[in-house]
XYZ file of C-alpha atoms in Angstrom:
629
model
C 0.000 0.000 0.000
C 1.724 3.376 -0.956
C 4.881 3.338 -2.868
C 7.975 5.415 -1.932
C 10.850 6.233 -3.996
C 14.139 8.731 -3.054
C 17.275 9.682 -4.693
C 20.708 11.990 -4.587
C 22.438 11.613 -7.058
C 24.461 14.236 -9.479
C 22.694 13.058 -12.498
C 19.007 14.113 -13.574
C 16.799 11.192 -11.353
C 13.046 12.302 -12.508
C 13.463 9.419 -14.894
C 14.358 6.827 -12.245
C 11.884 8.053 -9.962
C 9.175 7.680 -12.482
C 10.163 4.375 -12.922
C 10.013 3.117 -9.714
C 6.270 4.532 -9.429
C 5.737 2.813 -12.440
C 7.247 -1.000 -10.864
C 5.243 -0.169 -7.613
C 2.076 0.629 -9.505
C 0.952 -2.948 -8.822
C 0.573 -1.992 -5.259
C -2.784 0.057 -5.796
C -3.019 3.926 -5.435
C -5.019 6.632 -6.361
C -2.784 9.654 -6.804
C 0.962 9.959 -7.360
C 3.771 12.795 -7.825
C 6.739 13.598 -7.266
C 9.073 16.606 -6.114
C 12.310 17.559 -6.702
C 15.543 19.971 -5.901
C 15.954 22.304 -8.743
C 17.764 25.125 -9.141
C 14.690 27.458 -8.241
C 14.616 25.465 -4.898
C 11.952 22.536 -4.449
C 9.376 22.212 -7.225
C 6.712 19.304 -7.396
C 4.241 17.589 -9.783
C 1.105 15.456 -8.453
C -1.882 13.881 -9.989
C -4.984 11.324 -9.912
C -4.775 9.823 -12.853
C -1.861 7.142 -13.754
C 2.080 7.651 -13.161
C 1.975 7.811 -17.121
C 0.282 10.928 -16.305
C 2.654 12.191 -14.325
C 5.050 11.852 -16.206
C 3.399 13.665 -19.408
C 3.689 16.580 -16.793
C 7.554 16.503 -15.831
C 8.455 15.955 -19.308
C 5.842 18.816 -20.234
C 7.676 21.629 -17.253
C 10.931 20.003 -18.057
C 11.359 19.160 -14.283
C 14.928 17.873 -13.486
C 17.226 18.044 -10.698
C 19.840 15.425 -8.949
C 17.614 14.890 -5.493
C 14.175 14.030 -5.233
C 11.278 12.034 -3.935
C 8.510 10.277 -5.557
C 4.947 8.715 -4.124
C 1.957 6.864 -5.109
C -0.978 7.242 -2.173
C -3.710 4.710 -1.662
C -6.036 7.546 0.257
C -6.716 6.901 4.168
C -7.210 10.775 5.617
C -8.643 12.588 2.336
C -10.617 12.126 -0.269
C -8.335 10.997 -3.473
C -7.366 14.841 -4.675
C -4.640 16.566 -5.941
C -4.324 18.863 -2.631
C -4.460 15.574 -0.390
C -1.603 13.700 -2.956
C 1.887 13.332 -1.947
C 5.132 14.892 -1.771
C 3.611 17.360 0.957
C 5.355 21.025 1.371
C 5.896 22.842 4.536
C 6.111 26.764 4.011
C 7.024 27.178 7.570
C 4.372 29.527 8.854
C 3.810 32.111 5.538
C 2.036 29.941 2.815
C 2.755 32.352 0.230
C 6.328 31.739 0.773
C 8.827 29.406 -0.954
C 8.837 25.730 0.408
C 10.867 24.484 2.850
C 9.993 21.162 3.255
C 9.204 18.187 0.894
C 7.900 15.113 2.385
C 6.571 11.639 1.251
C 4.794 8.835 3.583
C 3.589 5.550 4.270
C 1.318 4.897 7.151
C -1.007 6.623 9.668
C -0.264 9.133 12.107
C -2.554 8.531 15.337
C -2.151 11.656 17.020
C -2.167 13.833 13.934
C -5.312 15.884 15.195
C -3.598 16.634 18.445
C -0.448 17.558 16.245
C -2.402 19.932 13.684
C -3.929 21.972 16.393
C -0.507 22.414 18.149
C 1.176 23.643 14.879
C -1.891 25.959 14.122
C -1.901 28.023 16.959
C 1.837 28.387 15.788
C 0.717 29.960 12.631
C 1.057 26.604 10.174
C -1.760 26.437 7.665
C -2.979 22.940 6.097
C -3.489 22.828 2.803
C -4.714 19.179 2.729
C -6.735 16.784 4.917
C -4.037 14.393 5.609
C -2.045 13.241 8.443
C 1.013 13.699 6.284
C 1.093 16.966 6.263
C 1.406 17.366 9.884
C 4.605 15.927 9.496
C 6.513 18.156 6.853
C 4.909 21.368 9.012
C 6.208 19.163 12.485
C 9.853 18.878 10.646
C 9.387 22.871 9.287
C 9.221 23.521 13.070
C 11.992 22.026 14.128
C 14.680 22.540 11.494
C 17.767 24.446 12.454
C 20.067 23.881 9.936
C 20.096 19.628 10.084
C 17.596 17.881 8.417
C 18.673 14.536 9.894
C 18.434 15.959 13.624
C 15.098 17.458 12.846
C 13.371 14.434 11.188
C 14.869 12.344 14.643
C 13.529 14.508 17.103
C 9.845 14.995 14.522
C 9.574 11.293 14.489
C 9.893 11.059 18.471
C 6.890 12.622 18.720
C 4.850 10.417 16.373
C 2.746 7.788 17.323
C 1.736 5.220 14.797
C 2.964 3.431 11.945
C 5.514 5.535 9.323
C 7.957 5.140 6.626
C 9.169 8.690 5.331
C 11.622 10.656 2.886
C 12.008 13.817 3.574
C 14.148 16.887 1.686
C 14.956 20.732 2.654
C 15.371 23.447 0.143
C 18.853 24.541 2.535
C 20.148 21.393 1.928
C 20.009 21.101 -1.731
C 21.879 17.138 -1.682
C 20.638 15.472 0.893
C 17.365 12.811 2.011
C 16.578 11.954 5.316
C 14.317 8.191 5.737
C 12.766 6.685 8.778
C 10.872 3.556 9.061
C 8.832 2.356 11.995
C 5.815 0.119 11.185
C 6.275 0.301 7.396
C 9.179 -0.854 5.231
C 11.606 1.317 3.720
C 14.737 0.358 2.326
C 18.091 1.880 1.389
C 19.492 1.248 -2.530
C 23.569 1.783 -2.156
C 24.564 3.126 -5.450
C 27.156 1.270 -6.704
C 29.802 0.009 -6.054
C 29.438 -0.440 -2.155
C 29.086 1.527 0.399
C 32.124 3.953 1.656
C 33.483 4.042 -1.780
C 33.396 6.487 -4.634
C 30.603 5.951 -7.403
C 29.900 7.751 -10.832
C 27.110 9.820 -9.190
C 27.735 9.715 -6.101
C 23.993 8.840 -5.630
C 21.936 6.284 -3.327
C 17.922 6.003 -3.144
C 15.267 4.694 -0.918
C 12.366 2.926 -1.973
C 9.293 0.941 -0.136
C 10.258 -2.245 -2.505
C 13.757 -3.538 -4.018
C 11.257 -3.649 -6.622
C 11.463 0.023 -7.562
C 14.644 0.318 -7.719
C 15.310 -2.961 -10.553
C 18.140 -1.903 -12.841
C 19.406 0.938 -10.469
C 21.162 -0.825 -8.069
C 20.757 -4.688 -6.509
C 23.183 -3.386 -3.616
C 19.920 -3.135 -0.917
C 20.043 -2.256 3.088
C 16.498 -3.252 4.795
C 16.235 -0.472 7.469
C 15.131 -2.069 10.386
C 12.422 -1.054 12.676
C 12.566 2.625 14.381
C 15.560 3.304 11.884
C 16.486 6.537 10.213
C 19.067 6.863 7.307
C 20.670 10.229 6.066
C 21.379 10.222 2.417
C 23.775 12.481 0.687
C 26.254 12.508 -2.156
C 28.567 9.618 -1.974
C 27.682 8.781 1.712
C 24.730 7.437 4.176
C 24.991 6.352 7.151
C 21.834 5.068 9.583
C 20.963 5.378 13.261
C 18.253 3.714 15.531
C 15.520 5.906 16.615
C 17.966 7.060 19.628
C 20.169 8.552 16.836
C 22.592 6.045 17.668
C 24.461 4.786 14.751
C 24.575 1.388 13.687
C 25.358 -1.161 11.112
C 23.508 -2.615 8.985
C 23.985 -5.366 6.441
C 24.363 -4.705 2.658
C 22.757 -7.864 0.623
C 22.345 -7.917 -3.205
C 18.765 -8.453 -4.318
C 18.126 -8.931 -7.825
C 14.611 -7.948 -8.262
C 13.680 -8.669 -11.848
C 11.442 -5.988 -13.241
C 10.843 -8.652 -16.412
C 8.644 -10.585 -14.048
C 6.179 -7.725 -14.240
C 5.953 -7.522 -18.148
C 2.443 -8.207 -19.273
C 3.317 -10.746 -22.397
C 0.635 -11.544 -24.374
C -2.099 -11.305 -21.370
C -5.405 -8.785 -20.991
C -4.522 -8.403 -17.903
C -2.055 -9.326 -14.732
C -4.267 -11.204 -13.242
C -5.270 -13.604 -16.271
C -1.524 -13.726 -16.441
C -0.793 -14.813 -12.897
C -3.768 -17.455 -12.899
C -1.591 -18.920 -15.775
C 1.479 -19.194 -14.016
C 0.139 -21.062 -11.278
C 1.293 -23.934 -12.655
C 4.773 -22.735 -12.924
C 4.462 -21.467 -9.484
C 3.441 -24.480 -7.819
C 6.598 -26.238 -9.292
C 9.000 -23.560 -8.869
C 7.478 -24.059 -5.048
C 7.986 -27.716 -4.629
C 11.668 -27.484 -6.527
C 14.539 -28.966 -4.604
C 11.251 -30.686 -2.343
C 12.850 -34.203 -2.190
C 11.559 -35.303 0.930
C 9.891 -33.978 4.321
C 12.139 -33.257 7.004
C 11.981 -30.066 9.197
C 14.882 -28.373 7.470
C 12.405 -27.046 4.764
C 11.898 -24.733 6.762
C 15.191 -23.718 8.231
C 16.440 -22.382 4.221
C 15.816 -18.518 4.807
C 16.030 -17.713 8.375
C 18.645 -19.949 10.423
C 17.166 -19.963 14.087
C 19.193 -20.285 16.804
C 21.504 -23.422 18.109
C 18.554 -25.948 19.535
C 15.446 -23.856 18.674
C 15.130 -25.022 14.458
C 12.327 -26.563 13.222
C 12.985 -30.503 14.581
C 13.379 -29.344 17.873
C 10.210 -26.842 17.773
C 7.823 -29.380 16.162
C 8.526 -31.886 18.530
C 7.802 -29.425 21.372
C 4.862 -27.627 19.797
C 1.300 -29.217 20.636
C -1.071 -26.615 18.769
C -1.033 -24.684 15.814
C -2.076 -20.751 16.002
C -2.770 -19.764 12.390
C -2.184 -15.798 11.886
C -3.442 -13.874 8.455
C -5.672 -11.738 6.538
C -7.726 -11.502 3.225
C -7.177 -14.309 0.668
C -4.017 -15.594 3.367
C -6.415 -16.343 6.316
C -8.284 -18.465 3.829
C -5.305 -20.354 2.891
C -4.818 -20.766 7.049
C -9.094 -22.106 7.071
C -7.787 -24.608 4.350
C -4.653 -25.720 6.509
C -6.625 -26.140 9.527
C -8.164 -29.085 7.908
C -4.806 -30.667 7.069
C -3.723 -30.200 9.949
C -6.079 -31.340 11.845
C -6.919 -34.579 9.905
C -3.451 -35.071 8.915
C -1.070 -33.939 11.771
C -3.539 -34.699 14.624
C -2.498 -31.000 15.567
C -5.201 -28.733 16.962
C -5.370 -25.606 15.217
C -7.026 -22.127 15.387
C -6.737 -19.439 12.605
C -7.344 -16.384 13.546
C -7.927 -13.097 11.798
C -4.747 -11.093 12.557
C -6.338 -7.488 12.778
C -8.587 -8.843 15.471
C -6.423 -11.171 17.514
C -4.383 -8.268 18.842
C -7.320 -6.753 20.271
C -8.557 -9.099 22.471
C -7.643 -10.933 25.431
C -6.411 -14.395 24.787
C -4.771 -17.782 26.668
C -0.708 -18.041 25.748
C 0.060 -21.131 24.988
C 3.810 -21.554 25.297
C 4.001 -24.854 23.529
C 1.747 -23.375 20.110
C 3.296 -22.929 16.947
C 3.075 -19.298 15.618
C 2.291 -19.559 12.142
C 1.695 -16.287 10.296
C 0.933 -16.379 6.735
C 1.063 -12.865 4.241
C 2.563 -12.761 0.332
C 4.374 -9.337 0.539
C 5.755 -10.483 4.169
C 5.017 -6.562 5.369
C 1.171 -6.588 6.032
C 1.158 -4.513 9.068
C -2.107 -5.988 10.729
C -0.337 -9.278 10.227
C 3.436 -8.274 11.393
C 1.656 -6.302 14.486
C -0.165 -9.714 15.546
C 3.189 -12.049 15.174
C 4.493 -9.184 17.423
C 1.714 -9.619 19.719
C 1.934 -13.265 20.461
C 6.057 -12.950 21.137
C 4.585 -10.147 23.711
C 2.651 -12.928 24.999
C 5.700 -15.617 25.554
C 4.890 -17.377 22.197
C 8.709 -18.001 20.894
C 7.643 -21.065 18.503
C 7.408 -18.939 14.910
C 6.975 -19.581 11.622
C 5.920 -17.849 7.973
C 4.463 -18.977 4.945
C 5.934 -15.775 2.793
C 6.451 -15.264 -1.063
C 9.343 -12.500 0.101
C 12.586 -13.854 1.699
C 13.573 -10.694 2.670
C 10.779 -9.424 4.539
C 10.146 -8.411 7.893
C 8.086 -10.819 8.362
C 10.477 -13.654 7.757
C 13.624 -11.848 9.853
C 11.095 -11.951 12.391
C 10.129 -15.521 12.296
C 12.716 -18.164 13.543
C 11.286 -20.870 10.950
C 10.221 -19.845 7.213
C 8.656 -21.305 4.432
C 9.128 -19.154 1.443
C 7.338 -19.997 -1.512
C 8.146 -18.583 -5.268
C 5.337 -17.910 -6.473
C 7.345 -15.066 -7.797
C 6.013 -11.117 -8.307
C 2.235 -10.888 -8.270
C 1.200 -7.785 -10.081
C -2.964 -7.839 -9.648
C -4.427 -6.657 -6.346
C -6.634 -9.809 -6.024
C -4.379 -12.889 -5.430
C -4.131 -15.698 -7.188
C -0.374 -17.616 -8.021
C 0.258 -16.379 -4.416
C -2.806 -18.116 -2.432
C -2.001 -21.645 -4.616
C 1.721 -21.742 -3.329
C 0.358 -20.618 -0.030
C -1.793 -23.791 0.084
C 1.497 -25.651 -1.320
C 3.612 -24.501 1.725
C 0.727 -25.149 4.168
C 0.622 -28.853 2.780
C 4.122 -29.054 3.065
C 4.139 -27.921 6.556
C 1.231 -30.086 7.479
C 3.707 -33.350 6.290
C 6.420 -31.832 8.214
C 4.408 -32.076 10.995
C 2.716 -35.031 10.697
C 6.378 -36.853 10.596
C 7.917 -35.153 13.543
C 4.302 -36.691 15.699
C 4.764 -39.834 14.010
C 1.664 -40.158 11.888
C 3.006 -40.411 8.914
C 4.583 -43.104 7.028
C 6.874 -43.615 4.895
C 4.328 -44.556 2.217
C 1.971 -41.554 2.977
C 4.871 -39.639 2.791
C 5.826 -40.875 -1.331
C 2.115 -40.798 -1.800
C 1.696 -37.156 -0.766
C 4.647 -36.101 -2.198
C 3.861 -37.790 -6.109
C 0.540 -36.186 -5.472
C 1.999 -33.322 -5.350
C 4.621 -33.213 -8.140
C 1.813 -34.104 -9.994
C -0.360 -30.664 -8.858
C 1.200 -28.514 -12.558
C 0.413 -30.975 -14.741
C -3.360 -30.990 -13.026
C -3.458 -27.524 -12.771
C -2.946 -27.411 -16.394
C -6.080 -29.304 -17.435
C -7.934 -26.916 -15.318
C -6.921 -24.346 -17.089
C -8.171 -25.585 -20.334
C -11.775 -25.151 -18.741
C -11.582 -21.447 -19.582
C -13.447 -21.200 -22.612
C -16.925 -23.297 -20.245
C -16.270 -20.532 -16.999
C -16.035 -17.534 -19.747
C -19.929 -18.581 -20.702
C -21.219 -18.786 -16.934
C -19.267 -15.343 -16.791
C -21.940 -14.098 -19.085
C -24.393 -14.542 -16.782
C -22.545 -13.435 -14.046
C -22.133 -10.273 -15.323
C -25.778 -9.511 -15.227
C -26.091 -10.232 -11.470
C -25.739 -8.231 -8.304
C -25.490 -10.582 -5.805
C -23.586 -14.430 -5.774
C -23.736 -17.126 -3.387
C -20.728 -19.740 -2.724
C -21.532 -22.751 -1.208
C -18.934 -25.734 -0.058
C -18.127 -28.219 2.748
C -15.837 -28.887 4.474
C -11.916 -28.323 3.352
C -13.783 -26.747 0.479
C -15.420 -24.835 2.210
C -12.722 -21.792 2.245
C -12.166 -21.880 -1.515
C -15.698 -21.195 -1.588
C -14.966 -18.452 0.492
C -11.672 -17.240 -1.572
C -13.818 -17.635 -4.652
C -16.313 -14.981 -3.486
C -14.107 -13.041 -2.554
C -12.252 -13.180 -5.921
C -15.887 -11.915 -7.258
C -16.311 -9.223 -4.986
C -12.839 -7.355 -5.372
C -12.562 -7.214 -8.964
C -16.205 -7.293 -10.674
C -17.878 -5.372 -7.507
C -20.493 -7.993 -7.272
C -21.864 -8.866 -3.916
C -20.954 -12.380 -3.035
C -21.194 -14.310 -0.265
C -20.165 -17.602 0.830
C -21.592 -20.171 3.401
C -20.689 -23.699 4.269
C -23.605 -25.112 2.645
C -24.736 -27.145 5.711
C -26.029 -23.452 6.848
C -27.903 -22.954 3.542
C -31.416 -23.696 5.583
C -30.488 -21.259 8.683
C -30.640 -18.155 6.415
C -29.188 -17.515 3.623
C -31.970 -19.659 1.888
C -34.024 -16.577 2.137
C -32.287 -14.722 -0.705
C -32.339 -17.387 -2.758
C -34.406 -16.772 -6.635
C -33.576 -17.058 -10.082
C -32.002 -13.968 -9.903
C -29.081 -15.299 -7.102
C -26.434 -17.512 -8.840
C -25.127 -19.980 -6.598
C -21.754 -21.294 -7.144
C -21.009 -24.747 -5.277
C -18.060 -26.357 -4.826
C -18.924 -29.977 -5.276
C -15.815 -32.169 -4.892
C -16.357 -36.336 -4.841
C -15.649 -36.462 -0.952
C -17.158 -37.772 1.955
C -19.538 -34.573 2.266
C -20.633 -34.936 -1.964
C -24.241 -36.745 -0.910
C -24.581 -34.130 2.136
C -23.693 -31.669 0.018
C -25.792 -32.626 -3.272
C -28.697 -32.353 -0.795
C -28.196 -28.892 -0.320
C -28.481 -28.104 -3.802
C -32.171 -29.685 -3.965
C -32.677 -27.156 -1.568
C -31.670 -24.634 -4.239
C -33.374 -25.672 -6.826
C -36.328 -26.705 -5.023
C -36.686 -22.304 -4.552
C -35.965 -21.578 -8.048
C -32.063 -20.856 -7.707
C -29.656 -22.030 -10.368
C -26.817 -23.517 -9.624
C -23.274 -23.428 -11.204
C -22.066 -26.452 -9.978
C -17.746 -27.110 -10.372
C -17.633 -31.105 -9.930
C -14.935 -34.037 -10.070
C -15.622 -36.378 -13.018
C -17.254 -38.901 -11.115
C -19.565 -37.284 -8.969
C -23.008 -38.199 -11.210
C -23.965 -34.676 -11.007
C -25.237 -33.561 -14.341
C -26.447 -30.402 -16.384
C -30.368 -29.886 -16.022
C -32.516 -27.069 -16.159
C -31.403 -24.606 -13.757
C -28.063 -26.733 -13.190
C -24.747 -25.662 -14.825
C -22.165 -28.055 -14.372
C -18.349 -27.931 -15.356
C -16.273 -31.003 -14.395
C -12.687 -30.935 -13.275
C -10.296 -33.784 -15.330
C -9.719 -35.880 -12.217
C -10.608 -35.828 -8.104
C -7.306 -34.779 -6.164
C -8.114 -35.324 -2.211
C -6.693 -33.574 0.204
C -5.199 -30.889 -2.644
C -8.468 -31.117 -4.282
C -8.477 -27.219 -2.980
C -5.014 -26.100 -5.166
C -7.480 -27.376 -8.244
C -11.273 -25.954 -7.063
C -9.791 -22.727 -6.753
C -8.490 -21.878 -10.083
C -12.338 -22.252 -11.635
C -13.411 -19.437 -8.908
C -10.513 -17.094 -9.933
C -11.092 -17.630 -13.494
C -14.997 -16.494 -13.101
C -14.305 -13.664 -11.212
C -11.929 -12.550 -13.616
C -14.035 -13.380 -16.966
C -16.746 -11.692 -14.986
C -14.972 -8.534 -14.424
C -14.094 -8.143 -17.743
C -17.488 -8.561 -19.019
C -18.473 -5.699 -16.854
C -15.667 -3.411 -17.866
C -14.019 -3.023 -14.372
C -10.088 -2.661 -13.980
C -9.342 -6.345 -12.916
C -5.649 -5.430 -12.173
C -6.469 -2.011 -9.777
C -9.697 -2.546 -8.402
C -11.711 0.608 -6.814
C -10.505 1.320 -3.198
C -7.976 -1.482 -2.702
C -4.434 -1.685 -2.719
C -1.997 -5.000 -2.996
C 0.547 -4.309 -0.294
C -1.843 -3.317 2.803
C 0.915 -1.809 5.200
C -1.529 0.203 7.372
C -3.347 -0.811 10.269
């Protein structure tokens, strides 16, 4: 959520900041711009439309100029406008007078209100609704000749979550980051750090992603850190000002992984890679043993991952959106598999209430940027709480969340572009099922001929996955009806019963269709009500132990004049009829029978949104990397 990109350098960086708006564009935002050191002192250029837009207007006022910063806003305080869009100015306490302060952020100030009304009875005046805004005016009102000792002592007075770059028109080389809450990284221009460059020039960024083909050289500023960039130098304190060190790794984030290719859209393009995805998951996956995951995040002598399953006895799943129903899924597995009890919990809410520590429960947090905030904030939480068993299912190995974990599983399901998840929730389920075995083995339930069994099944999952995805052309006619509808019921049982959740969800966030979902078992305590011809009800009818429970509930929806869209296994004898729509599935796939339901659901909801002219890839009002509470 929000993008964030910084530079000083002694070339002309409009054109890299522009770009690195344009690779974090797949985050979601509403209005973007940019402002730079010129000659004339600090100019800027904002807008709501597209980063292509903004960049018509740079190249239109020939902007230019060695140090800026660079921002694209998802909208939290203020309406989407060009007076609430970032970089923010401070004019100290004269608004008619030259800025003095350029500032972009991530986050939310919580005591902004109490802030504002302090600097206005100083004389500040607010242009804009935000909370951002208090913060260039907060820094205005400090400054005395060091922009690094007045962004410290602004950022001690903050409370909430904040990753900033900040500039001063005194200090015409020169950015000053903090981070605490929200990521923010450090790009060392190369070669490394302490010695001379071409430009002299380093850059911060919200994403390594931003900063492809500038520099691979990358610092992750760790929490409650601040780092002073200037020509040729940085260097980084805690939020104490002390200095400290911090390690340099090389990142090669590929900006070809966000190419389009011969795809509508991201999101048809993603679906279409799951199958790559789930393989590039599994590679090296030879056998289960703990070490899996032990490959990102070494954990201390006597605390890795045989030790901690052997002493765990429960299973706390943590998560939100699409990820907590990846978790629903897993507690199934885990449950029927491991013999593990497990909870899943939404994260945002699990902070906020009072709960039992459990010493001896495995942690398991589950996000695909690794930097969700509600998520990282409940992990916190639960160490708070004495809970030192951790581990991540993450698609980012260098993400907070796994440094923060002891034990990571990080799957490669590789950059997802589209706001609603796809490729990412598949190798989510992958890494769960993998964790479930790993499990399963360290409490002795599992054999050594479950284990080959499990693990054929699923080497097998890209080749399936492929014959799913030759259904297209039958789920692009039931999006035709779709597209007519308002409302959409999903209905499954069981371990299907959160892909039925997943797939409305899918329907909701791209095509703006209400959808709900119910395990169909609860079809006759309500939800039966708003069933007529006019409510499409999807069902998720797998050939399981629940398939004659569950074809009963459809009688109930025919038997009120609903019309089902039924997604069956070959042999389940359920067959087209008047008011029944049926597409089968090549082959029935058991316990990773979800990995296979889901891909039908994301394939409506995308055929569905395109029907109604939506933009599948940046739906209204959401954003891809949530990083505020």
């Amino acid at each position: 959520m929000c993008g964030i990109v910084g530079a000083v350098s002694r070339r002309n960086i409009v054109p890299v900041l522009v770009q690195g708006l344009q690779r974090l564009e797949y985050r979601g935002y509403d209005s973007c711009g940019l402002a730079i050191h010129a000659n004339i002192g600090l100019v800027r250029s904002r807008s709501t439309a597209r980063v292509a837009e903004l960049l018509a207007q740079v190249q239109t006022d020939s902007t230019q100029g060695g140090t800026g910063i660079a921002h694209t806003r998802w909208a939290t305080h203020g309406a989407p406008a060009v007076h609430n869009a970032h970089p923010h100015f401070s004019h100290g306490t004269g608004a008619d007078k030259p800025a003095r302060v350029a500032l972009v952020h991530n986050g939310i100030i919580e005591n902004h209100d109490e802030l504002r009304a302090r600097l206005q009875a100083r004389g500040y005046v607010f242009a804009s609704q935000t909370d951002t805004e208090v913060i260039a005016h907060l820094i205005d009102s400090i400054y005395d000749g060091d922009l690094f000792a007045a962004v410290l002592a602004a950022t001690q007075q903050l409370t909430g979550a904040f990753a900033v770059a900040v500039m001063h028109k005194d200090e015409p080389h020169r950015v000053v980051g903090a981070r605490s809450g929200s990521p923010l990284i450090l790009g060392v221009g190369q070669p490394q750090a302490g010695q001379a460059n071409a430009d002299g020039e380093h850059f911060l960024a919200s994403d390594a992603m931003a900063l492809a083909g500038v520099t691979d050289q990358i610092v992750y500023l760790e929490e409650g850190d601040l780092v002073d960039l200037q020509l040729g130098k940085y260097w980084i304190t805690d939020r104490a000002g002390k200095p400290v060190q911090r390690t340099v790794r090389t990142v090669h984030a590929h900006s070809g992984a966000a190419e389009l290719g011969p795809y509508r859209h991201y999101m048809q393009k993603e679906i279409f890679e799951q199958p790559r995805a789930i393989a590039d998951t599994l590679e090296g996956v030879e056998a289960i043993t703990p070490e899996l995951f032990e490959a990102v995040n070494l954990p201390p002598p006597g605390q890795g991952a045989h030790a901690t399953f052997k002493a765990i006895d429960s299973v706390l799943i943590l998560a939100c959106g699409t990820s907590y129903y990846s978790g629903c899924a897993a507690k199934y597995w885990l449950e029927d598999i491991a013999g593990i009890p497990t909870q899943v919990e939404v994260a945002s809410e699990y902070r906020y209430r009072t709960s039992v520590p459990n010493p001896r429960q495995l942690i398991v947090t589950i996000t695909q940027s690794g930097e969700t905030a509600d998520t990282l904030a409940a992990l916190r939480h639960a160490q708070s709480l004495g809970h030192t068993h951790t581990l991540t299912i993450c698609n980012v190995a260098t993400s907070a969340m796994v440094r923060e974990c002891k034990l990571a599983y990080v799957t490669r399901a590789g950059v997802e572009i589209g706001v609603a998840s796809t490729k990412a929730f598949t190798t989510q389920l992958a890494g769960l099922f993998l964790l479930t075995l790993a499990l399963a083995q360290a409490k002795g339930r599992l054999s050594a001929e479950q284990e080959a069994a499990h693990l054929k099944a699923m080497r097998h999952l890209p080749v399936a996955l492929q014959a799913v995805l030759a259904l297209e052309p039958q789920i692009m006619a039931w999006a035709d009806d779709f597209a007519r509808m308002d409302n959409a019921l999903f209905l499954g049982r069981g371990l299907h019963y959160p892909i039925a959740l997943e797939g409305a969800l899918k329907l909701k966030e791209i095509s703006y269709i209400h959808a709900e979902a119910y395990p169909a078992g609860e079809l006759k305590h309500g939800p039966l009500a708003l069933v007529t011809s006019a409510m499409p009800v999807v069902t998720v009818a797998p050939n399981d132990a629940l398939l004659e429970k569950l074809k009963s509930n459809m009688q109930e929806v025919r038997a009120r004049g609903g019309v089902l869209y039924v997604l069956a296994d070959a042999d389940t004898r359920i067959d087209s009829s008047e008011g029944v729509n049926v597409i089968r599935l090549p082959e029935h796939y058991g316990h990773l029978s979800p990995l296979l339901h889901v891909v039908p659901l994301q394939l409506l909801a995308y055929h569905t949104a395109c029907a109604r002219g939506t933009d599948v890839d940046k739906p209204r009002n959401l954003a891809k990397s949530v990083t505020v509470e």
